[in-house]
XYZ file of C-alpha atoms in Angstrom:
371
model
C 0.134 0.473 -0.159
C 1.234 3.186 -0.490
C 1.159 5.746 1.074
C 0.941 9.988 0.433
C 2.102 12.387 2.773
C 0.346 16.054 2.219
C 3.264 18.333 1.113
C 2.689 22.202 0.330
C 5.140 23.479 -2.179
C 7.891 25.948 -0.818
C 7.564 27.857 -4.847
C 5.174 27.782 -7.325
C 7.535 25.923 -10.058
C 8.680 23.172 -10.596
C 11.979 23.742 -11.248
C 13.541 20.127 -11.597
C 12.453 16.576 -12.886
C 14.074 13.515 -11.082
C 13.971 10.601 -12.767
C 14.429 7.078 -11.411
C 12.470 4.109 -8.875
C 12.218 3.921 -5.434
C 13.067 0.987 -4.257
C 13.151 -1.036 -0.210
C 16.944 -1.958 0.083
C 17.728 -5.055 2.856
C 21.116 -5.308 3.806
C 22.375 -8.641 5.482
C 25.437 -9.517 7.841
C 26.926 -12.813 9.091
C 23.817 -14.523 6.634
C 20.350 -11.987 8.952
C 19.094 -9.182 7.555
C 20.362 -6.231 9.869
C 18.242 -3.303 8.211
C 15.097 -3.232 5.599
C 14.949 0.489 4.273
C 13.351 3.194 1.704
C 16.184 2.691 -1.043
C 16.873 4.469 -4.376
C 18.763 7.778 -4.982
C 14.976 9.365 -5.709
C 14.541 9.108 -1.810
C 17.570 10.759 -0.983
C 17.873 13.274 -3.398
C 14.086 14.474 -3.003
C 15.281 14.690 1.292
C 17.859 17.101 0.050
C 15.879 19.004 -2.226
C 12.523 19.019 -0.145
C 15.206 20.723 2.378
C 16.745 23.309 0.257
C 12.915 24.086 -0.466
C 13.690 23.835 -3.901
C 10.333 22.396 -5.361
C 10.863 19.081 -7.823
C 8.495 16.493 -9.460
C 9.597 12.967 -9.253
C 9.509 9.947 -11.563
C 9.226 7.246 -9.689
C 7.365 3.452 -10.562
C 7.196 0.671 -7.362
C 4.940 -2.399 -7.367
C 1.790 -3.315 -5.472
C 3.964 -4.048 -2.612
C 5.324 -0.748 -1.428
C 5.446 -0.297 2.021
C 6.924 3.090 2.462
C 5.298 6.273 2.422
C 6.547 8.938 0.462
C 6.097 12.398 0.112
C 5.479 12.289 -3.914
C 2.805 10.026 -5.466
C 5.386 6.875 -7.348
C 3.507 4.733 -10.171
C 2.076 2.322 -8.906
C 2.280 -0.926 -11.785
C -0.592 -3.358 -11.014
C 2.084 -5.944 -12.136
C 5.036 -5.748 -11.095
C 7.024 -5.959 -7.563
C 8.531 -2.518 -6.225
C 12.569 -3.364 -7.158
C 14.070 -4.881 -4.202
C 18.011 -4.262 -3.092
C 20.360 -7.136 -0.839
C 23.267 -5.656 0.226
C 25.792 -8.144 1.606
C 28.119 -6.258 4.291
C 30.756 -8.763 4.908
C 31.513 -10.799 1.406
C 34.491 -8.703 0.124
C 34.814 -7.316 -2.776
C 32.418 -8.770 -6.344
C 35.140 -7.436 -9.187
C 33.957 -4.414 -10.039
C 31.005 -3.143 -8.329
C 31.237 -2.027 -4.745
C 34.440 -3.261 -2.870
C 33.304 -3.347 0.468
C 29.562 -4.811 0.213
C 28.188 -6.914 -2.726
C 24.917 -5.715 -4.224
C 22.316 -7.760 -5.513
C 18.770 -6.839 -6.951
C 15.920 -9.346 -6.292
C 12.953 -8.026 -7.620
C 12.768 -5.649 -10.564
C 10.537 -2.825 -11.164
C 9.233 -2.057 -14.900
C 11.906 0.583 -16.357
C 10.679 4.003 -16.308
C 9.119 4.637 -20.201
C 9.396 8.666 -21.866
C 6.054 8.124 -22.611
C 5.831 8.177 -17.920
C 7.373 11.596 -17.930
C 5.581 14.291 -17.633
C 4.047 16.711 -21.041
C 6.214 20.245 -20.039
C 9.341 22.116 -19.269
C 11.993 21.545 -16.180
C 15.303 23.903 -15.691
C 16.681 20.928 -14.638
C 16.805 17.556 -15.182
C 18.094 14.617 -12.899
C 18.294 10.712 -13.999
C 19.578 8.987 -11.151
C 18.304 5.838 -12.149
C 19.342 2.269 -9.729
C 18.279 -0.595 -11.185
C 18.539 -0.458 -14.730
C 15.431 1.698 -14.685
C 16.872 4.182 -16.877
C 16.216 3.315 -21.028
C 18.064 5.996 -23.605
C 15.443 6.550 -25.007
C 13.602 8.271 -21.693
C 17.475 9.805 -21.359
C 16.944 11.019 -24.298
C 13.740 12.108 -23.736
C 14.749 13.871 -20.616
C 17.303 15.827 -22.762
C 14.643 17.082 -24.996
C 12.365 18.768 -21.644
C 14.893 19.486 -19.361
C 17.667 22.892 -19.986
C 20.297 20.800 -18.136
C 20.554 17.691 -17.584
C 22.540 15.919 -14.859
C 22.793 12.309 -14.840
C 24.420 10.243 -11.631
C 26.418 7.289 -14.347
C 25.696 4.133 -12.145
C 22.248 4.838 -13.887
C 23.988 3.694 -17.190
C 26.276 1.444 -16.216
C 24.522 -1.055 -13.660
C 24.567 -4.005 -15.245
C 22.872 -7.229 -13.223
C 24.096 -11.060 -13.989
C 22.113 -14.013 -13.791
C 22.054 -14.240 -10.320
C 21.546 -10.124 -9.831
C 25.092 -9.467 -8.811
C 25.797 -5.494 -9.680
C 28.551 -5.101 -12.033
C 29.625 -2.133 -14.309
C 30.481 -2.100 -18.066
C 32.650 0.612 -19.029
C 30.445 4.236 -20.435
C 31.178 2.884 -24.253
C 28.836 0.028 -23.373
C 26.086 0.977 -21.705
C 24.396 1.855 -24.821
C 24.380 5.991 -23.626
C 28.231 7.213 -24.787
C 25.804 9.116 -28.292
C 24.489 11.361 -25.613
C 27.448 12.370 -23.697
C 27.169 15.900 -25.614
C 24.025 16.489 -24.594
C 24.321 15.977 -21.133
C 25.924 19.355 -18.398
C 26.658 16.739 -15.933
C 27.930 13.600 -15.101
C 28.396 12.718 -11.626
C 30.515 9.287 -10.563
C 32.428 8.145 -7.746
C 35.813 7.777 -7.475
C 35.431 4.059 -8.603
C 32.945 4.548 -11.488
C 35.318 6.415 -13.092
C 37.291 4.363 -13.317
C 34.852 2.810 -16.452
C 35.731 6.246 -18.441
C 37.753 7.798 -20.042
C 37.053 11.083 -17.557
C 39.846 13.789 -20.221
C 37.787 12.330 -23.412
C 34.456 12.754 -21.615
C 34.777 16.084 -20.142
C 35.159 17.652 -23.332
C 31.868 16.489 -23.715
C 30.056 17.017 -20.919
C 31.162 18.549 -16.746
C 32.077 14.718 -15.109
C 32.392 15.346 -10.979
C 33.548 12.349 -9.194
C 33.432 11.944 -5.956
C 35.758 10.761 -3.764
C 33.867 9.894 -0.290
C 35.820 11.977 2.794
C 37.716 13.729 0.014
C 35.613 15.984 -1.158
C 34.746 16.174 -5.319
C 36.575 16.874 -8.620
C 34.845 18.968 -11.114
C 36.164 17.806 -14.643
C 35.739 20.146 -17.802
C 36.726 20.858 -20.726
C 38.720 23.180 -20.226
C 40.403 21.922 -16.507
C 39.510 20.451 -12.796
C 39.728 21.931 -10.326
C 39.349 20.490 -6.366
C 36.396 21.052 -3.429
C 37.375 20.702 0.370
C 35.611 17.967 2.246
C 33.406 18.866 5.065
C 34.423 16.506 8.157
C 31.850 13.448 9.355
C 31.840 11.859 11.733
C 30.813 9.011 9.752
C 27.779 5.927 11.071
C 26.615 4.456 7.880
C 27.965 6.113 4.027
C 24.625 4.562 2.213
C 22.990 7.561 -0.049
C 25.576 10.003 0.469
C 26.192 10.225 -3.393
C 23.105 10.917 -3.923
C 22.949 13.568 -1.354
C 26.323 14.854 -2.396
C 24.306 15.178 -6.291
C 20.665 16.854 -4.586
C 22.973 19.324 -3.135
C 25.170 20.291 -6.052
C 21.900 20.346 -8.050
C 19.628 22.198 -4.938
C 22.918 25.324 -5.124
C 23.201 25.828 -8.719
C 19.083 26.443 -8.226
C 19.266 28.417 -5.920
C 21.622 30.426 -7.930
C 25.450 29.519 -6.975
C 28.463 29.046 -9.428
C 29.569 25.752 -9.577
C 32.299 25.258 -7.343
C 29.998 27.332 -4.377
C 27.403 24.040 -5.701
C 29.426 21.425 -5.421
C 30.745 22.895 -2.033
C 26.705 22.297 -1.222
C 26.901 19.079 -2.301
C 29.434 17.834 -0.213
C 28.589 19.524 2.690
C 25.215 17.300 2.485
C 27.004 14.271 1.835
C 28.893 14.679 5.261
C 25.813 15.279 7.074
C 24.154 12.196 5.486
C 27.424 9.897 6.443
C 26.699 11.286 10.234
C 22.829 9.452 10.363
C 21.222 6.114 9.522
C 18.986 5.634 6.521
C 17.793 8.517 5.258
C 18.655 11.283 7.269
C 16.446 13.610 9.256
C 18.040 17.506 8.947
C 17.565 20.006 11.848
C 15.406 22.621 10.716
C 17.286 25.690 11.728
C 20.671 24.101 10.247
C 18.188 23.682 6.928
C 16.924 27.818 8.086
C 21.259 28.778 7.951
C 22.349 26.675 5.229
C 19.670 28.293 3.239
C 20.562 31.987 4.323
C 23.943 31.276 4.023
C 23.481 30.637 0.045
C 21.629 33.175 -0.514
C 24.185 35.369 0.964
C 26.399 34.043 -1.614
C 23.904 33.954 -4.611
C 25.483 35.625 -8.090
C 23.143 38.497 -8.124
C 21.684 39.738 -11.131
C 21.997 36.622 -13.174
C 21.059 32.849 -13.351
C 22.931 29.635 -13.808
C 21.385 28.496 -16.698
C 21.939 32.235 -18.328
C 26.114 31.423 -17.479
C 26.179 27.850 -17.911
C 28.797 28.197 -20.265
C 30.622 30.746 -19.028
C 34.267 29.916 -18.233
C 33.359 31.914 -14.732
C 31.194 29.312 -13.734
C 34.120 27.379 -13.234
C 36.407 29.460 -10.821
C 36.125 29.416 -8.124
C 34.555 32.711 -6.990
C 36.546 35.570 -4.352
C 35.046 34.533 -0.833
C 34.760 30.684 -2.033
C 37.370 29.595 1.363
C 34.885 31.919 3.851
C 31.876 30.355 2.525
C 33.458 27.111 3.599
C 34.384 27.854 6.738
C 30.540 29.482 7.154
C 28.340 26.253 6.216
C 31.021 24.664 8.938
C 30.516 26.806 11.651
C 26.479 26.165 10.733
C 27.639 22.466 11.242
C 28.911 23.103 14.511
C 26.273 25.157 16.042
C 24.196 22.941 14.242
C 25.787 19.535 16.721
C 26.209 22.324 19.870
C 22.593 23.100 19.945
C 21.887 19.615 19.223
C 24.051 18.533 22.401
C 21.753 20.949 24.493
C 18.488 19.911 24.145
C 20.130 16.221 24.352
C 20.176 16.955 28.115
C 16.777 18.917 28.193
C 13.413 17.585 28.311
C 12.986 19.104 24.416
C 14.007 17.577 20.973
C 15.451 19.684 18.152
C 12.786 19.472 15.173
C 13.692 17.608 12.381
C 12.393 18.497 8.405
C 9.042 16.233 7.782
C 10.202 13.167 5.866
C 8.873 9.821 5.621
C 8.294 7.740 8.778
C 9.340 4.232 7.810
C 7.079 1.124 9.018
C 9.041 -1.117 10.714
C 12.610 -2.096 11.543
C 15.298 0.702 11.244
C 18.193 0.361 9.428
C 21.033 -0.929 11.505
C 24.431 -1.856 10.386
C 26.118 -3.753 13.400
C 29.589 -2.681 11.529
C 30.740 0.638 10.276
C 31.658 1.126 6.813
C 33.184 4.041 4.960
C 32.060 3.419 1.533
C 34.703 5.334 -1.478
C 31.569 4.720 -4.259
C 30.130 8.020 -2.720
């Protein structure tokens, strides 16, 4: 049964289109199930965009067995089951997939077709499939209806063997390579980046490679730059890369240039690893971040109007100070939480889906370099 929590739009225009299926994630260790949770990149990205007051439309498919409450209605396929992933955290390295776990797709929902997308225009499109649900023709349709398309490479290069184990194929062999010149940004983890020629791909579109605790690197046709990380008390790395992409696009929507938006991405990635499962963001922290972003915003023009200008990829004056202000906001929020934990009250948190059933829990914390 699908339960939808009513949501009041923060802005009158939906400027972002997110395309990717919700999933059921099951985490196993020592042969036992230790966690069940809502999964899919779309869940983490929508959580971040909601926190940044960015309005969006989400296109996602699930089966009739979908069991989590969500803020945006997915398309329910009566003849299909929801995509399910099993993550085995004690089986070691699995060829060219995740080094810290073996990931298996045990159920798969229908793919998202071009006809499933809304018949309207968007400023930004995000192709963030995790189970092979993004088709080449669907991505092509996104390019047609979105001014700028951002793609997580896992939506393009994931393949699955006869047992459902996740494998990675080279980008040139994925069936999507011909669309690269029509994309604006391609995000990949450091592990995933090994399956493409970054120096070649960056001539077609901007490539952002995330390096977990070491921040990220932005590669475009005329250069590259490293973006500093934020410290984090890591508990669970799941979804950090997705939250990065949500923060990155959210920053661009608010008018930041690429280096500053990448800082916002790193910031939300660092917040996510400090939580178990889908993070609950402190509303006061979110307000401080939005104020910092508005102060930082380049006045008089939006990113879409200057996206091909070299200045949008140049670190502007005050970039390091912006990093420091975000770090300061995080520290202040942590101190407030510690103070309130000693009092009867509790920290107010952003409205988000509440899981039915067991909360996600990992017996051992694992650092995932792929985030």
